[in-house]
């Protein structure tokens, strides 16, 4: 979508620090990091949020999580642990309406979240 920030980052219309990409997903550093490691894993396919996902997206959703885990591993987070987050809609705190998985690590996170 021309009006979508993350589509624009994927298409290099907007600068992003891309750390990984393949035929289905792009990952880049969050511009306002909430932890020492804060990467966003984004499908090239524009889905506004998780609630737009359908059965046909099952493999893509699986791939998003596997890439998230691989990026965490590359950032040496396996031993300490890390958090993966998908915010959905207003109550979920979503602010960018292109589906993305946050990978955050390098500090301790609490539960329940705020
Ligand atoms: P959400 O709140 O939708 O789950 O997460 C959106 C994330 O996108 C936020 O963590 C925010 O810091 C990040 N973000 C917003 N604008 C930009 C941008 O222009 N570039 C990058 N790299 N991240 C952004
Ligand atoms: Zn988009």
mmCIF file of N, CA and C and ligand atoms in Angstrom:
data_model
loop_
_atom_site.group_PDB
_atom_site.id
_atom_site.type_symbol
_atom_site.label_atom_id
_atom_site.label_comp_id
_atom_site.label_asym_id
_atom_site.label_seq_id
_atom_site.Cartn_x
_atom_site.Cartn_y
_atom_site.Cartn_z
ATOM 1 N N UNK A 1 0.841 -1.192 0.000
ATOM 2 C CA UNK A 1 0.000 0.000 0.000
ATOM 3 C C UNK A 1 0.878 1.244 0.000
ATOM 4 N N UNK A 2 0.582 2.176 -0.874
ATOM 5 C CA UNK A 2 1.393 3.393 -0.950
ATOM 6 C C UNK A 2 1.339 4.210 0.324
ATOM 7 N N UNK A 3 0.211 4.101 1.046
ATOM 8 C CA UNK A 3 0.029 4.910 2.253
ATOM 9 C C UNK A 3 0.583 4.226 3.504
ATOM 10 N N UNK A 4 1.118 3.014 3.346
ATOM 11 C CA UNK A 4 1.539 2.226 4.523
ATOM 12 C C UNK A 4 3.031 2.407 4.779
ATOM 13 N N UNK A 5 3.370 2.830 5.990
ATOM 14 C CA UNK A 5 4.767 3.075 6.351
ATOM 15 C C UNK A 5 5.640 1.838 6.151
ATOM 16 N N UNK A 6 5.174 0.678 6.623
ATOM 17 C CA UNK A 6 6.029 -0.510 6.528
ATOM 18 C C UNK A 6 6.128 -1.008 5.094
ATOM 19 N N UNK A 7 5.079 -0.874 4.289
ATOM 20 C CA UNK A 7 5.207 -1.161 2.852
ATOM 21 C C UNK A 7 6.259 -0.249 2.224
ATOM 22 N N UNK A 8 6.298 1.005 2.662
ATOM 23 C CA UNK A 8 7.274 1.956 2.113
ATOM 24 C C UNK A 8 8.695 1.581 2.529
ATOM 25 N N UNK A 9 8.879 1.078 3.757
ATOM 26 C CA UNK A 9 10.210 0.617 4.180
ATOM 27 C C UNK A 9 10.612 -0.606 3.363
ATOM 28 N N UNK A 10 9.675 -1.538 3.176
ATOM 29 C CA UNK A 10 9.947 -2.742 2.388
ATOM 30 C C UNK A 10 10.358 -2.362 0.964
ATOM 31 N N UNK A 11 9.690 -1.359 0.406
ATOM 32 C CA UNK A 11 9.952 -0.923 -0.974
ATOM 33 C C UNK A 11 11.081 0.100 -1.083
ATOM 34 N N UNK A 12 11.742 0.410 0.060
ATOM 35 C CA UNK A 12 12.860 1.364 0.090
ATOM 36 C C UNK A 12 12.431 2.788 -0.261
ATOM 37 N N UNK A 13 11.132 3.065 -0.094
ATOM 38 C CA UNK A 13 10.669 4.452 -0.258
ATOM 39 C C UNK A 13 10.961 5.253 1.008
ATOM 40 N N UNK A 14 11.046 4.542 2.128
ATOM 41 C CA UNK A 14 11.389 5.140 3.421
ATOM 42 C C UNK A 14 12.582 4.366 3.962
ATOM 43 N N UNK A 15 13.544 5.111 4.543
ATOM 44 C CA UNK A 15 14.751 4.470 5.067
ATOM 45 C C UNK A 15 14.439 3.590 6.265
ATOM 46 N N UNK A 16 15.007 2.413 6.270
ATOM 47 C CA UNK A 16 14.924 1.527 7.425
ATOM 48 C C UNK A 16 16.220 0.754 7.522
ATOM 49 N N UNK A 17 16.622 0.404 8.752
ATOM 50 C CA UNK A 17 17.845 -0.384 8.907
ATOM 51 C C UNK A 17 17.481 -1.860 8.820
ATOM 52 N N UNK A 18 17.503 -2.366 7.603
ATOM 53 C CA UNK A 18 17.068 -3.743 7.340
ATOM 54 C C UNK A 18 18.159 -4.708 7.776
ATOM 55 N N UNK A 19 17.772 -5.697 8.581
ATOM 56 C CA UNK A 19 18.741 -6.666 9.100
ATOM 57 C C UNK A 19 18.565 -8.044 8.478
ATOM 58 N N UNK A 20 17.441 -8.276 7.809
ATOM 59 C CA UNK A 20 17.195 -9.579 7.165
ATOM 60 C C UNK A 20 16.089 -9.392 6.138
ATOM 61 N N UNK A 21 16.178 -10.115 5.030
ATOM 62 C CA UNK A 21 15.035 -10.185 4.122
ATOM 63 C C UNK A 21 15.106 -11.445 3.290
ATOM 64 N N UNK A 22 13.936 -11.928 2.924
ATOM 65 C CA UNK A 22 13.841 -13.039 1.982
ATOM 66 C C UNK A 22 12.607 -12.795 1.118
ATOM 67 N N UNK A 23 12.151 -13.820 0.423
ATOM 68 C CA UNK A 23 11.047 -13.625 -0.522
ATOM 69 C C UNK A 23 9.723 -13.321 0.167
ATOM 70 N N UNK A 24 9.600 -13.600 1.461
ATOM 71 C CA UNK A 24 8.315 -13.430 2.142
ATOM 72 C C UNK A 24 8.313 -12.403 3.254
ATOM 73 N N UNK A 25 9.474 -12.147 3.876
ATOM 74 C CA UNK A 25 9.507 -11.246 5.025
ATOM 75 C C UNK A 25 10.710 -10.308 4.965
ATOM 76 N N UNK A 26 10.571 -9.171 5.648
ATOM 77 C CA UNK A 26 11.667 -8.216 5.827
ATOM 78 C C UNK A 26 11.738 -7.914 7.323
ATOM 79 N N UNK A 27 12.952 -7.802 7.851
ATOM 80 C CA UNK A 27 13.133 -7.430 9.262
ATOM 81 C C UNK A 27 14.019 -6.197 9.333
ATOM 82 N N UNK A 28 13.632 -5.267 10.209
ATOM 83 C CA UNK A 28 14.415 -4.037 10.366
ATOM 84 C C UNK A 28 14.364 -3.586 11.817
ATOM 85 N N UNK A 29 15.324 -2.730 12.181
ATOM 86 C CA UNK A 29 15.412 -2.256 13.556
ATOM 87 C C UNK A 29 14.303 -1.248 13.835
ATOM 88 N N UNK A 30 13.723 -1.368 15.015
ATOM 89 C CA UNK A 30 12.698 -0.400 15.426
ATOM 90 C C UNK A 30 13.348 0.967 15.637
ATOM 91 N N UNK A 31 12.710 2.017 15.138
ATOM 92 C CA UNK A 31 13.272 3.365 15.214
ATOM 93 C C UNK A 31 13.263 3.909 16.649
ATOM 94 N N UNK A 32 12.434 3.328 17.493
ATOM 95 C CA UNK A 32 12.306 3.770 18.889
ATOM 96 C C UNK A 32 12.438 2.550 19.798
ATOM 97 N N UNK A 33 13.656 2.009 19.898
ATOM 98 C CA UNK A 33 13.832 0.712 20.551
ATOM 99 C C UNK A 33 13.453 0.730 22.026
ATOM 100 N N UNK A 34 12.777 -0.322 22.451
ATOM 101 C CA UNK A 34 12.339 -0.467 23.840
ATOM 102 C C UNK A 34 13.242 -1.420 24.629
ATOM 103 N N UNK A 35 14.322 -1.862 24.014
ATOM 104 C CA UNK A 35 15.258 -2.794 24.637
ATOM 105 C C UNK A 35 16.542 -2.748 23.819
ATOM 106 N N UNK A 36 17.648 -3.289 24.365
ATOM 107 C CA UNK A 36 18.904 -3.288 23.605
ATOM 108 C C UNK A 36 18.768 -3.915 22.208
ATOM 109 N N UNK A 37 17.956 -4.974 22.102
ATOM 110 C CA UNK A 37 17.592 -5.528 20.795
ATOM 111 C C UNK A 37 16.112 -5.260 20.570
ATOM 112 N N UNK A 38 15.769 -4.651 19.453
ATOM 113 C CA UNK A 38 14.357 -4.430 19.116
ATOM 114 C C UNK A 38 14.229 -4.426 17.588
ATOM 115 N N UNK A 39 13.818 -5.565 17.084
ATOM 116 C CA UNK A 39 13.690 -5.778 15.644
ATOM 117 C C UNK A 39 12.228 -6.042 15.327
ATOM 118 N N UNK A 40 11.780 -5.579 14.163
ATOM 119 C CA UNK A 40 10.423 -5.848 13.681
ATOM 120 C C UNK A 40 10.510 -6.795 12.492
ATOM 121 N N UNK A 41 9.736 -7.864 12.537
ATOM 122 C CA UNK A 41 9.688 -8.826 11.429
ATOM 123 C C UNK A 41 8.340 -8.651 10.745
ATOM 124 N N UNK A 42 8.376 -8.373 9.445
ATOM 125 C CA UNK A 42 7.216 -7.879 8.715
ATOM 126 C C UNK A 42 7.011 -8.714 7.455
ATOM 127 N N UNK A 43 5.790 -9.181 7.192
ATOM 128 C CA UNK A 43 5.557 -9.873 5.921
ATOM 129 C C UNK A 43 5.540 -8.876 4.760
ATOM 130 N N UNK A 44 6.069 -9.280 3.612
ATOM 131 C CA UNK A 44 5.965 -8.414 2.426
ATOM 132 C C UNK A 44 4.504 -8.199 2.046
ATOM 133 N N UNK A 45 3.683 -9.225 2.257
ATOM 134 C CA UNK A 45 2.245 -9.104 1.999
ATOM 135 C C UNK A 45 1.634 -8.141 3.003
ATOM 136 N N UNK A 46 0.887 -7.148 2.528
ATOM 137 C CA UNK A 46 0.260 -6.203 3.448
ATOM 138 C C UNK A 46 -0.968 -6.836 4.093
ATOM 139 N N UNK A 47 -0.823 -7.170 5.376
ATOM 140 C CA UNK A 47 -1.959 -7.545 6.227
ATOM 141 C C UNK A 47 -2.019 -6.463 7.292
ATOM 142 N N UNK A 48 -3.179 -5.843 7.497
ATOM 143 C CA UNK A 48 -3.258 -4.710 8.420
ATOM 144 C C UNK A 48 -2.932 -5.108 9.848
ATOM 145 N N UNK A 49 -3.346 -6.304 10.221
ATOM 146 C CA UNK A 49 -3.073 -6.785 11.572
ATOM 147 C C UNK A 49 -3.297 -8.288 11.589
ATOM 148 N N UNK A 50 -3.057 -8.878 12.766
ATOM 149 C CA UNK A 50 -3.233 -10.336 12.865
ATOM 150 C C UNK A 50 -4.669 -10.741 12.569
ATOM 151 N N UNK A 51 -5.618 -9.855 12.879
ATOM 152 C CA UNK A 51 -7.009 -10.253 12.660
ATOM 153 C C UNK A 51 -7.382 -10.328 11.190
ATOM 154 N N UNK A 52 -6.530 -9.811 10.308
ATOM 155 C CA UNK A 52 -6.775 -9.956 8.862
ATOM 156 C C UNK A 52 -6.275 -11.298 8.331
ATOM 157 N N UNK A 53 -5.476 -12.007 9.126
ATOM 158 C CA UNK A 53 -4.868 -13.249 8.644
ATOM 159 C C UNK A 53 -5.918 -14.338 8.486
ATOM 160 N N UNK A 54 -5.725 -15.151 7.449
ATOM 161 C CA UNK A 54 -6.652 -16.240 7.148
ATOM 162 C C UNK A 54 -5.869 -17.543 7.009
ATOM 163 N N UNK A 55 -6.597 -18.628 6.837
ATOM 164 C CA UNK A 55 -5.947 -19.939 6.741
ATOM 165 C C UNK A 55 -4.872 -19.957 5.660
ATOM 166 N N UNK A 56 -5.087 -19.217 4.578
ATOM 167 C CA UNK A 56 -4.096 -19.200 3.487
ATOM 168 C C UNK A 56 -2.780 -18.555 3.926
ATOM 169 N N UNK A 57 -2.796 -17.841 5.051
ATOM 170 C CA UNK A 57 -1.599 -17.179 5.562
ATOM 171 C C UNK A 57 -0.849 -18.010 6.608
ATOM 172 N N UNK A 58 -1.290 -19.241 6.818
ATOM 173 C CA UNK A 58 -0.709 -20.056 7.895
ATOM 174 C C UNK A 58 0.806 -20.226 7.730
ATOM 175 N N UNK A 59 1.234 -20.561 6.535
ATOM 176 C CA UNK A 59 2.674 -20.779 6.330
ATOM 177 C C UNK A 59 3.459 -19.481 6.517
ATOM 178 N N UNK A 60 2.879 -18.381 6.072
ATOM 179 C CA UNK A 60 3.536 -17.076 6.236
ATOM 180 C C UNK A 60 3.685 -16.726 7.712
ATOM 181 N N UNK A 61 2.631 -16.962 8.496
ATOM 182 C CA UNK A 61 2.695 -16.663 9.933
ATOM 183 C C UNK A 61 3.743 -17.539 10.606
ATOM 184 N N UNK A 62 3.805 -18.800 10.211
ATOM 185 C CA UNK A 62 4.829 -19.685 10.757
ATOM 186 C C UNK A 62 6.224 -19.191 10.413
ATOM 187 N N UNK A 63 6.396 -18.765 9.184
ATOM 188 C CA UNK A 63 7.699 -18.262 8.738
ATOM 189 C C UNK A 63 8.089 -17.007 9.513
ATOM 190 N N UNK A 64 7.136 -16.109 9.773
ATOM 191 C CA UNK A 64 7.418 -14.900 10.560
ATOM 192 C C UNK A 64 8.010 -15.266 11.916
ATOM 193 N N UNK A 65 7.422 -16.253 12.576
ATOM 194 C CA UNK A 65 7.913 -16.646 13.899
ATOM 195 C C UNK A 65 9.272 -17.328 13.814
ATOM 196 N N UNK A 66 9.482 -18.138 12.780
ATOM 197 C CA UNK A 66 10.787 -18.799 12.646
ATOM 198 C C UNK A 66 11.886 -17.780 12.359
ATOM 199 N N UNK A 67 11.581 -16.764 11.556
ATOM 200 C CA UNK A 67 12.563 -15.706 11.310
ATOM 201 C C UNK A 67 12.813 -14.926 12.593
ATOM 202 N N UNK A 68 11.757 -14.656 13.357
ATOM 203 C CA UNK A 68 11.923 -13.975 14.646
ATOM 204 C C UNK A 68 12.877 -14.761 15.539
ATOM 205 N N UNK A 69 12.688 -16.057 15.617
ATOM 206 C CA UNK A 69 13.558 -16.895 16.454
ATOM 207 C C UNK A 69 14.987 -16.902 15.928
ATOM 208 N N UNK A 70 15.145 -16.951 14.619
ATOM 209 C CA UNK A 70 16.487 -16.940 14.030
ATOM 210 C C UNK A 70 17.206 -15.619 14.326
ATOM 211 N N UNK A 71 16.480 -14.503 14.220
ATOM 212 C CA UNK A 71 17.095 -13.199 14.512
ATOM 213 C C UNK A 71 17.479 -13.108 15.984
ATOM 214 N N UNK A 72 16.636 -13.613 16.870
ATOM 215 C CA UNK A 72 16.973 -13.637 18.297
ATOM 216 C C UNK A 72 18.239 -14.466 18.528
ATOM 217 N N UNK A 73 18.317 -15.595 17.858
ATOM 218 C CA UNK A 73 19.501 -16.464 17.980
ATOM 219 C C UNK A 73 20.748 -15.708 17.518
ATOM 220 N N UNK A 74 20.635 -14.996 16.380
ATOM 221 C CA UNK A 74 21.787 -14.255 15.847
ATOM 222 C C UNK A 74 22.189 -13.108 16.764
ATOM 223 N N UNK A 75 21.236 -12.594 17.534
ATOM 224 C CA UNK A 75 21.559 -11.546 18.508
ATOM 225 C C UNK A 75 21.978 -12.138 19.856
ATOM 226 N N UNK A 76 22.245 -13.448 19.883
ATOM 227 C CA UNK A 76 22.768 -14.137 21.076
ATOM 228 C C UNK A 76 21.778 -14.077 22.247
ATOM 229 N N UNK A 77 20.497 -14.160 21.938
ATOM 230 C CA UNK A 77 19.477 -14.061 22.982
ATOM 231 C C UNK A 77 18.961 -15.420 23.445
ATOM 232 N N UNK A 78 19.421 -16.501 22.845
ATOM 233 C CA UNK A 78 18.848 -17.804 23.197
ATOM 234 C C UNK A 78 19.068 -18.154 24.667
ATOM 235 N N UNK A 79 20.255 -17.868 25.193
ATOM 236 C CA UNK A 79 20.545 -18.266 26.571
ATOM 237 C C UNK A 79 19.733 -17.441 27.564
ATOM 238 N N UNK A 80 19.639 -16.139 27.325
ATOM 239 C CA UNK A 80 18.954 -15.246 28.269
ATOM 240 C C UNK A 80 17.446 -15.274 28.093
ATOM 241 N N UNK A 81 17.016 -15.524 26.869
ATOM 242 C CA UNK A 81 15.602 -15.425 26.530
ATOM 243 C C UNK A 81 15.272 -14.066 25.940
ATOM 244 N N UNK A 82 14.062 -13.951 25.474
ATOM 245 C CA UNK A 82 13.630 -12.727 24.790
ATOM 246 C C UNK A 82 12.113 -12.759 24.701
ATOM 247 N N UNK A 83 11.537 -11.703 24.124
ATOM 248 C CA UNK A 83 10.089 -11.667 23.985
ATOM 249 C C UNK A 83 9.723 -11.385 22.524
ATOM 250 N N UNK A 84 8.673 -12.058 22.060
ATOM 251 C CA UNK A 84 8.089 -11.772 20.749
ATOM 252 C C UNK A 84 6.671 -11.282 20.987
ATOM 253 N N UNK A 85 6.310 -10.167 20.321
ATOM 254 C CA UNK A 85 5.036 -9.505 20.593
ATOM 255 C C UNK A 85 4.354 -9.139 19.280
ATOM 256 N N UNK A 86 3.050 -9.378 19.214
ATOM 257 C CA UNK A 86 2.208 -8.869 18.127
ATOM 258 C C UNK A 86 1.084 -8.074 18.774
ATOM 259 N N UNK A 87 1.103 -6.748 18.584
ATOM 260 C CA UNK A 87 0.026 -5.891 19.082
ATOM 261 C C UNK A 87 -1.063 -5.814 18.017
ATOM 262 N N UNK A 88 -2.310 -5.967 18.458
ATOM 263 C CA UNK A 88 -3.432 -5.961 17.510
ATOM 264 C C UNK A 88 -4.498 -4.971 17.961
ATOM 265 N N UNK A 89 -4.766 -4.000 17.103
ATOM 266 C CA UNK A 89 -5.877 -3.075 17.337
ATOM 267 C C UNK A 89 -5.631 -2.104 18.476
ATOM 268 N N UNK A 90 -6.653 -1.323 18.772
ATOM 269 C CA UNK A 90 -6.538 -0.225 19.729
ATOM 270 C C UNK A 90 -6.146 -0.714 21.116
ATOM 271 N N UNK A 91 -6.878 -1.673 21.660
ATOM 272 C CA UNK A 91 -6.559 -2.138 23.008
ATOM 273 C C UNK A 91 -5.224 -2.874 23.058
ATOM 274 N N UNK A 92 -4.806 -3.447 21.937
ATOM 275 C CA UNK A 92 -3.521 -4.144 21.888
ATOM 276 C C UNK A 92 -2.338 -3.202 21.779
ATOM 277 N N UNK A 93 -2.609 -1.911 21.539
ATOM 278 C CA UNK A 93 -1.528 -0.935 21.450
ATOM 279 C C UNK A 93 -0.899 -0.845 20.071
ATOM 280 N N UNK A 94 -1.591 -1.363 19.053
ATOM 281 C CA UNK A 94 -1.033 -1.293 17.702
ATOM 282 C C UNK A 94 -1.053 0.144 17.192
ATOM 283 N N UNK A 95 0.074 0.589 16.624
ATOM 284 C CA UNK A 95 0.168 1.949 16.087
ATOM 285 C C UNK A 95 0.482 1.979 14.594
ATOM 286 N N UNK A 96 1.064 0.905 14.075
ATOM 287 C CA UNK A 96 1.342 0.806 12.634
ATOM 288 C C UNK A 96 0.531 -0.368 12.104
ATOM 289 N N UNK A 97 -0.328 -0.089 11.119
ATOM 290 C CA UNK A 97 -1.305 -1.095 10.707
ATOM 291 C C UNK A 97 -0.826 -1.882 9.484
ATOM 292 N N UNK A 98 0.331 -2.507 9.695
ATOM 293 C CA UNK A 98 0.882 -3.548 8.822
ATOM 294 C C UNK A 98 1.458 -4.577 9.791
ATOM 295 N N UNK A 99 0.940 -5.786 9.713
ATOM 296 C CA UNK A 99 1.309 -6.834 10.672
ATOM 297 C C UNK A 99 2.825 -6.902 10.890
ATOM 298 N N UNK A 100 3.227 -6.991 12.140
ATOM 299 C CA UNK A 100 4.651 -7.127 12.469
ATOM 300 C C UNK A 100 4.816 -7.842 13.792
ATOM 301 N N UNK A 101 5.914 -8.594 13.885
ATOM 302 C CA UNK A 101 6.309 -9.244 15.133
ATOM 303 C C UNK A 101 7.470 -8.452 15.716
ATOM 304 N N UNK A 102 7.307 -7.982 16.946
ATOM 305 C CA UNK A 102 8.420 -7.365 17.667
ATOM 306 C C UNK A 102 9.291 -8.477 18.255
ATOM 307 N N UNK A 103 10.601 -8.355 18.102
ATOM 308 C CA UNK A 103 11.550 -9.209 18.826
ATOM 309 C C UNK A 103 12.344 -8.285 19.718
ATOM 310 N N UNK A 104 12.164 -8.436 21.027
ATOM 311 C CA UNK A 104 12.846 -7.568 21.984
ATOM 312 C C UNK A 104 13.634 -8.423 22.965
ATOM 313 N N UNK A 105 14.833 -7.952 23.287
ATOM 314 C CA UNK A 105 15.673 -8.708 24.211
ATOM 315 C C UNK A 105 16.842 -7.874 24.696
ATOM 316 N N UNK A 106 17.622 -8.480 25.579
ATOM 317 C CA UNK A 106 18.773 -7.788 26.151
ATOM 318 C C UNK A 106 18.458 -7.135 27.478
ATOM 319 N N UNK A 107 17.242 -7.301 27.938
ATOM 320 C CA UNK A 107 16.880 -6.882 29.299
ATOM 321 C C UNK A 107 15.734 -7.783 29.769
ATOM 322 N N UNK A 108 15.366 -7.647 31.055
ATOM 323 C CA UNK A 108 14.297 -8.471 31.618
ATOM 324 C C UNK A 108 12.949 -7.818 31.339
ATOM 325 N N UNK A 109 11.990 -8.619 30.889
ATOM 326 C CA UNK A 109 10.607 -8.160 30.708
ATOM 327 C C UNK A 109 9.736 -8.772 31.781
ATOM 328 N N UNK A 110 8.723 -8.036 32.171
ATOM 329 C CA UNK A 110 7.842 -8.487 33.241
ATOM 330 C C UNK A 110 6.523 -8.992 32.684
ATOM 331 N N UNK A 111 5.795 -9.704 33.526
ATOM 332 C CA UNK A 111 4.478 -10.224 33.180
ATOM 333 C C UNK A 111 3.557 -10.036 34.365
ATOM 334 N N UNK A 112 2.344 -9.568 34.210
ATOM 335 C CA UNK A 112 1.732 -9.187 32.942
ATOM 336 C C UNK A 112 2.305 -7.900 32.381
ATOM 337 N N UNK A 113 2.201 -7.708 31.063
ATOM 338 C CA UNK A 113 2.691 -6.489 30.438
ATOM 339 C C UNK A 113 1.810 -5.307 30.821
ATOM 340 N N UNK A 114 2.294 -4.109 30.605
ATOM 341 C CA UNK A 114 1.547 -2.908 30.979
ATOM 342 C C UNK A 114 0.375 -2.644 30.053
HETATM 343 P P1 LIG B 1 3.035 -1.302 17.168
HETATM 344 O O1 LIG B 1 2.786 -0.248 18.218
HETATM 345 O O2 LIG B 1 2.145 -1.084 15.967
HETATM 346 O O3 LIG B 1 2.992 -2.700 17.674
HETATM 347 O O4 LIG B 1 4.530 -1.111 16.731
HETATM 348 C C1 LIG B 1 4.938 -0.174 15.778
HETATM 349 C C2 LIG B 1 6.430 0.006 15.953
HETATM 350 O O5 LIG B 1 6.922 0.660 14.798
HETATM 351 C C3 LIG B 1 6.813 0.861 17.149
HETATM 352 O O6 LIG B 1 7.659 0.118 18.023
HETATM 353 C C4 LIG B 1 7.537 2.054 16.527
HETATM 354 O O7 LIG B 1 8.640 2.474 17.284
HETATM 355 C C5 LIG B 1 7.949 1.514 15.177
HETATM 356 N N1 LIG B 1 8.056 2.522 14.147
HETATM 357 C C6 LIG B 1 7.187 3.548 13.920
HETATM 358 N N2 LIG B 1 7.603 4.273 12.871
HETATM 359 C C7 LIG B 1 8.762 3.692 12.430
HETATM 360 C C8 LIG B 1 9.649 4.007 11.363
HETATM 361 O O8 LIG B 1 9.486 4.963 10.600
HETATM 362 N N3 LIG B 1 10.730 3.188 11.213
HETATM 363 C C9 LIG B 1 10.959 2.129 12.034
HETATM 364 N N4 LIG B 1 12.042 1.396 11.808
HETATM 365 N N5 LIG B 1 10.126 1.802 13.046
HETATM 366 C C10 LIG B 1 9.039 2.579 13.233
HETATM 367 ZN ZN1 LIG B 2 1.796 -2.295 4.476
#
